[in-house]
Amino acid sequence: MSFREKSAWITLISVLVCFGAYFVELFGGLASSSHHFGGLGSLHLLVLSVLALAGLQVGLTVVAAVTTPKHGRGPADERERLIQLRSQSLGYHVLMVLAVGLFAPAFFGHRGVEMANFALLAVVIAALTVAVAQIVMFRRGA
Amino acid sequence: MALPIANQIRRLRFEHGEMTQAELAERIGMTRQTIAAIEAGKYSPSLEAAFRIAHVFGAQVGDVFQWVD
């Protein structure tokens, strides 16, 4: 497995774990009416998730670099650049659709921090789309 | 979907001292996975990459890649 495919797996796993936990906690708390979107608790949870994401990505990337042979760690070649371009294009379109979809919670009265969290969810889904698309294309060959 | 381009890379590698995919990849500045994808017909290389591959084998591009109708 090339270093760049490992990087895509690292992004997928770390974003799923960190922001999965963040949104499960956030929306779970909201559903049980024990929390609301705003407040310091929500901010702490976000900061903790971002720090966990950074730590997990750095740690796993170091492991990936150490376990990848030297010839697999060179600059991206044309096929890898094509995969990156295609996956980012797909992620961009997903983000655009979700950005327009942000009108829906706004119409239902959500404001401020709530809307910021919906926007963050859109970014996370777009990032996951990019990672999954890269993994699929790496596995298929191109 | 299969690409309409066949190639002789596997045979040419064999005829050139059983060159490995990694060796060919290193000589043309690509990853081994990309060489494997080209060889398996899953990825069509750029014209420049096709020339680089042909150059390694001392062959013409048409000897390495063929259009299949």
mmCIF file of C-alpha atoms in Angstrom:
data_model
loop_
_atom_site.group_PDB
_atom_site.id
_atom_site.type_symbol
_atom_site.label_atom_id
_atom_site.label_comp_id
_atom_site.label_asym_id
_atom_site.label_seq_id
_atom_site.Cartn_x
_atom_site.Cartn_y
_atom_site.Cartn_z
ATOM 1 C CA MET A 1 0.000 0.000 0.000
ATOM 2 C CA SER A 2 1.411 3.400 -0.988
ATOM 3 C CA PHE A 3 1.993 6.153 1.556
ATOM 4 C CA ARG A 4 -0.765 8.261 0.013
ATOM 5 C CA GLU A 5 -3.320 5.449 0.269
ATOM 6 C CA LYS A 6 -2.320 4.992 3.899
ATOM 7 C CA SER A 7 -2.806 8.751 4.371
ATOM 8 C CA ALA A 8 -6.348 8.468 2.994
ATOM 9 C CA TRP A 9 -7.087 5.628 5.449
ATOM 10 C CA ILE A 10 -5.609 7.716 8.277
ATOM 11 C CA THR A 11 -7.849 10.664 7.388
ATOM 12 C CA LEU A 12 -10.914 8.427 7.172
ATOM 13 C CA ILE A 13 -10.276 6.695 10.501
ATOM 14 C CA SER A 14 -9.209 9.770 12.470
ATOM 15 C CA VAL A 15 -12.069 11.975 11.223
ATOM 16 C CA LEU A 16 -14.603 9.192 11.796
ATOM 17 C CA VAL A 17 -13.355 8.529 15.327
ATOM 18 C CA CYS A 18 -12.889 12.126 16.487
ATOM 19 C CA PHE A 19 -15.773 13.906 14.814
ATOM 20 C CA GLY A 20 -17.993 10.819 14.996
ATOM 21 C CA ALA A 21 -17.646 10.971 18.778
ATOM 22 C CA TYR A 22 -18.143 14.743 18.715
ATOM 23 C CA PHE A 23 -21.390 14.652 16.751
ATOM 24 C CA VAL A 24 -22.754 11.575 18.559
ATOM 25 C CA GLU A 25 -22.190 13.371 21.853
ATOM 26 C CA LEU A 26 -23.591 16.644 20.527
ATOM 27 C CA PHE A 27 -26.698 15.301 18.789
ATOM 28 C CA GLY A 28 -27.206 12.559 21.393
ATOM 29 C CA GLY A 29 -27.236 15.156 24.144
ATOM 30 C CA LEU A 30 -29.593 17.298 22.121
ATOM 31 C CA ALA A 31 -31.995 14.390 21.574
ATOM 32 C CA SER A 32 -32.108 13.626 25.289
ATOM 33 C CA SER A 33 -32.545 17.351 26.032
ATOM 34 C CA SER A 34 -29.698 17.168 28.560
ATOM 35 C CA HIS A 35 -27.534 19.572 26.556
ATOM 36 C CA HIS A 36 -27.826 22.302 24.023
ATOM 37 C CA PHE A 37 -25.509 23.237 21.161
ATOM 38 C CA GLY A 38 -23.951 26.313 22.712
ATOM 39 C CA GLY A 39 -22.008 26.931 25.886
ATOM 40 C CA LEU A 40 -18.554 26.127 27.187
ATOM 41 C CA GLY A 41 -19.266 22.382 27.315
ATOM 42 C CA SER A 42 -19.825 22.356 23.571
ATOM 43 C CA LEU A 43 -16.665 24.422 22.997
ATOM 44 C CA HIS A 44 -14.580 22.111 25.188
ATOM 45 C CA LEU A 45 -15.874 19.116 23.271
ATOM 46 C CA LEU A 46 -14.955 20.750 19.963
ATOM 47 C CA VAL A 47 -11.435 21.707 21.126
ATOM 48 C CA LEU A 48 -10.925 18.203 22.512
ATOM 49 C CA SER A 49 -12.054 16.648 19.207
ATOM 50 C CA VAL A 50 -9.749 18.870 17.145
ATOM 51 C CA LEU A 51 -6.768 18.114 19.420
ATOM 52 C CA ALA A 52 -7.547 14.394 19.305
ATOM 53 C CA LEU A 53 -7.792 14.570 15.505
ATOM 54 C CA ALA A 54 -4.422 16.330 15.231
ATOM 55 C CA GLY A 55 -2.745 13.915 17.645
ATOM 56 C CA LEU A 56 -4.199 10.838 15.955
ATOM 57 C CA GLN A 57 -3.264 12.064 12.464
ATOM 58 C CA VAL A 58 0.308 12.955 13.445
ATOM 59 C CA GLY A 59 0.809 9.661 15.279
ATOM 60 C CA LEU A 60 -0.650 7.471 12.532
ATOM 61 C CA THR A 61 1.212 9.400 9.807
ATOM 62 C CA VAL A 62 4.522 8.786 11.582
ATOM 63 C CA VAL A 63 3.684 5.073 11.804
ATOM 64 C CA ALA A 64 2.698 5.043 8.104
ATOM 65 C CA ALA A 65 5.939 6.790 7.093
ATOM 66 C CA VAL A 66 8.068 4.372 9.092
ATOM 67 C CA THR A 67 6.302 1.281 7.719
ATOM 68 C CA THR A 68 6.311 2.413 4.058
ATOM 69 C CA PRO A 69 9.351 1.483 1.938
ATOM 70 C CA LYS A 70 11.433 4.438 0.730
ATOM 71 C CA HIS A 71 10.276 4.135 -2.904
ATOM 72 C CA GLY A 72 6.662 4.489 -1.747
ATOM 73 C CA ARG A 73 7.298 7.774 0.043
ATOM 74 C CA GLY A 74 8.438 9.876 -2.921
ATOM 75 C CA PRO A 75 6.518 12.752 -4.475
ATOM 76 C CA ALA A 76 3.055 11.939 -5.818
ATOM 77 C CA ASP A 77 3.146 10.623 -9.370
ATOM 78 C CA GLU A 78 0.620 11.465 -12.121
ATOM 79 C CA ARG A 79 -1.871 8.721 -11.152
ATOM 80 C CA GLU A 80 -1.818 9.752 -7.502
ATOM 81 C CA ARG A 81 -2.279 13.419 -8.452
ATOM 82 C CA LEU A 82 -5.210 12.431 -10.691
ATOM 83 C CA ILE A 83 -6.794 10.504 -7.816
ATOM 84 C CA GLN A 84 -6.328 13.497 -5.516
ATOM 85 C CA LEU A 85 -7.888 15.851 -8.082
ATOM 86 C CA ARG A 86 -10.874 13.591 -8.759
ATOM 87 C CA SER A 87 -11.561 12.952 -5.077
ATOM 88 C CA GLN A 88 -11.257 16.643 -4.180
ATOM 89 C CA SER A 89 -13.596 17.543 -7.031
ATOM 90 C CA LEU A 90 -16.148 15.061 -5.692
ATOM 91 C CA GLY A 91 -15.695 16.414 -2.161
ATOM 92 C CA TYR A 92 -16.202 19.970 -3.451
ATOM 93 C CA HIS A 93 -19.529 19.049 -5.063
ATOM 94 C CA VAL A 94 -20.689 17.243 -1.910
ATOM 95 C CA LEU A 95 -19.758 20.321 0.133
ATOM 96 C CA MET A 96 -21.661 22.616 -2.258
ATOM 97 C CA VAL A 97 -24.822 20.496 -2.002
ATOM 98 C CA LEU A 98 -24.564 20.343 1.785
ATOM 99 C CA ALA A 99 -23.883 24.092 1.972
ATOM 100 C CA VAL A 100 -27.128 24.774 0.115
ATOM 101 C CA GLY A 101 -28.771 22.199 2.403
ATOM 102 C CA LEU A 102 -27.834 24.392 5.375
ATOM 103 C CA PHE A 103 -30.898 26.479 4.557
ATOM 104 C CA ALA A 104 -33.029 23.608 5.906
ATOM 105 C CA PRO A 105 -32.008 23.866 9.596
ATOM 106 C CA ALA A 106 -32.051 27.660 9.252
ATOM 107 C CA PHE A 107 -35.712 27.497 8.161
ATOM 108 C CA PHE A 108 -36.450 25.361 11.235
ATOM 109 C CA GLY A 109 -35.183 28.120 13.499
ATOM 110 C CA HIS A 110 -31.610 27.019 14.234
ATOM 111 C CA ARG A 111 -29.191 29.900 14.757
ATOM 112 C CA GLY A 112 -25.635 30.759 15.800
ATOM 113 C CA VAL A 113 -23.627 27.861 17.272
ATOM 114 C CA GLU A 114 -26.173 25.350 16.018
ATOM 115 C CA MET A 115 -25.713 26.504 12.439
ATOM 116 C CA ALA A 116 -21.930 26.500 12.923
ATOM 117 C CA ASN A 117 -22.168 22.846 13.956
ATOM 118 C CA PHE A 118 -24.290 21.982 10.930
ATOM 119 C CA ALA A 119 -21.668 23.711 8.757
ATOM 120 C CA LEU A 120 -18.922 21.736 10.522
ATOM 121 C CA LEU A 121 -20.874 18.536 9.862
ATOM 122 C CA ALA A 122 -20.988 19.443 6.158
ATOM 123 C CA VAL A 123 -17.200 19.949 6.118
ATOM 124 C CA VAL A 124 -16.644 16.634 7.916
ATOM 125 C CA ILE A 125 -18.898 14.759 5.460
ATOM 126 C CA ALA A 126 -17.049 16.358 2.532
ATOM 127 C CA ALA A 127 -13.678 15.364 4.050
ATOM 128 C CA LEU A 128 -14.909 11.793 4.538
ATOM 129 C CA THR A 129 -16.139 11.746 0.927
ATOM 130 C CA VAL A 130 -12.676 12.764 -0.300
ATOM 131 C CA ALA A 131 -10.988 10.073 1.788
ATOM 132 C CA VAL A 132 -13.414 7.315 0.750
ATOM 133 C CA ALA A 133 -13.161 8.318 -2.937
ATOM 134 C CA GLN A 134 -9.352 8.199 -2.732
ATOM 135 C CA ILE A 135 -9.382 4.761 -1.111
ATOM 136 C CA VAL A 136 -11.817 3.388 -3.713
ATOM 137 C CA MET A 137 -9.738 4.778 -6.611
ATOM 138 C CA PHE A 138 -6.456 3.551 -5.114
ATOM 139 C CA ARG A 139 -7.998 0.069 -4.669
ATOM 140 C CA ARG A 140 -9.432 0.021 -8.224
ATOM 141 C CA GLY A 141 -6.183 1.177 -9.819
ATOM 142 C CA ALA A 142 -7.307 4.666 -10.855
ATOM 143 C CA MET B 1 -14.507 -0.839 -17.639
ATOM 144 C CA ALA B 2 -11.454 -2.171 -19.499
ATOM 145 C CA LEU B 3 -9.319 0.456 -21.223
ATOM 146 C CA PRO B 4 -8.830 0.054 -25.007
ATOM 147 C CA ILE B 5 -5.048 0.061 -24.619
ATOM 148 C CA ALA B 6 -2.976 -3.107 -24.350
ATOM 149 C CA ASN B 7 0.640 -3.093 -23.216
ATOM 150 C CA GLN B 8 3.701 -5.299 -23.303
ATOM 151 C CA ILE B 9 5.283 -4.071 -20.075
ATOM 152 C CA ARG B 10 5.221 -7.417 -18.304
ATOM 153 C CA ARG B 11 6.954 -9.155 -21.252
ATOM 154 C CA LEU B 12 9.460 -6.337 -21.663
ATOM 155 C CA ARG B 13 10.313 -6.410 -17.954
ATOM 156 C CA PHE B 14 10.897 -10.141 -18.223
ATOM 157 C CA GLU B 15 13.130 -9.669 -21.275
ATOM 158 C CA HIS B 16 15.157 -6.993 -19.478
ATOM 159 C CA GLY B 17 16.613 -9.110 -16.722
ATOM 160 C CA GLU B 18 13.306 -9.768 -15.000
ATOM 161 C CA MET B 19 13.107 -6.145 -13.966
ATOM 162 C CA THR B 20 10.717 -5.673 -11.059
ATOM 163 C CA GLN B 21 7.815 -3.230 -11.059
ATOM 164 C CA ALA B 22 9.566 -1.315 -8.279
ATOM 165 C CA GLU B 23 12.753 -0.975 -10.379
ATOM 166 C CA LEU B 24 10.815 0.271 -13.397
ATOM 167 C CA ALA B 25 8.850 2.640 -11.157
ATOM 168 C CA GLU B 26 12.022 4.083 -9.664
ATOM 169 C CA ARG B 27 13.594 4.619 -13.105
ATOM 170 C CA ILE B 28 10.649 6.669 -14.376
ATOM 171 C CA GLY B 29 9.766 8.418 -11.117
ATOM 172 C CA MET B 30 6.492 6.646 -10.368
ATOM 173 C CA THR B 31 5.194 4.422 -7.608
ATOM 174 C CA ARG B 32 5.162 0.632 -7.922
ATOM 175 C CA GLN B 33 1.362 0.739 -7.550
ATOM 176 C CA THR B 34 1.068 2.965 -10.623
ATOM 177 C CA ILE B 35 3.223 0.604 -12.696
ATOM 178 C CA ALA B 36 1.021 -2.283 -11.519
ATOM 179 C CA ALA B 37 -2.116 -0.336 -12.527
ATOM 180 C CA ILE B 38 -0.670 0.480 -15.976
ATOM 181 C CA GLU B 39 0.449 -3.115 -16.508
ATOM 182 C CA ALA B 40 -3.002 -4.428 -15.514
ATOM 183 C CA GLY B 41 -4.680 -2.022 -17.959
ATOM 184 C CA LYS B 42 -6.451 -0.143 -15.158
ATOM 185 C CA TYR B 43 -4.721 3.179 -15.778
ATOM 186 C CA SER B 44 -3.641 4.881 -19.006
ATOM 187 C CA PRO B 45 -0.357 6.736 -18.486
ATOM 188 C CA SER B 46 0.281 10.213 -19.851
ATOM 189 C CA LEU B 47 2.130 10.507 -23.132
ATOM 190 C CA GLU B 48 5.266 11.569 -21.260
ATOM 191 C CA ALA B 49 5.083 8.556 -18.936
ATOM 192 C CA ALA B 50 4.519 6.253 -21.925
ATOM 193 C CA PHE B 51 7.668 7.650 -23.577
ATOM 194 C CA ARG B 52 9.625 7.243 -20.341
ATOM 195 C CA ILE B 53 8.574 3.603 -20.051
ATOM 196 C CA ALA B 54 9.446 2.921 -23.687
ATOM 197 C CA HIS B 55 12.810 4.666 -23.219
ATOM 198 C CA VAL B 56 13.717 2.391 -20.305
ATOM 199 C CA PHE B 57 13.220 -0.639 -22.578
ATOM 200 C CA GLY B 58 14.916 1.023 -25.571
ATOM 201 C CA ALA B 59 11.678 0.594 -27.525
ATOM 202 C CA GLN B 60 9.196 2.759 -29.409
ATOM 203 C CA VAL B 61 5.968 3.757 -27.664
ATOM 204 C CA GLY B 62 4.037 1.682 -30.218
ATOM 205 C CA ASP B 63 6.024 -1.382 -29.228
ATOM 206 C CA VAL B 64 4.951 -0.968 -25.605
ATOM 207 C CA PHE B 65 1.356 0.275 -25.978
ATOM 208 C CA GLN B 66 -1.204 -0.753 -28.581
ATOM 209 C CA TRP B 67 -4.710 0.523 -29.267
ATOM 210 C CA VAL B 68 -7.213 -2.340 -29.135
ATOM 211 C CA ASP B 69 -10.455 -1.930 -31.134
#
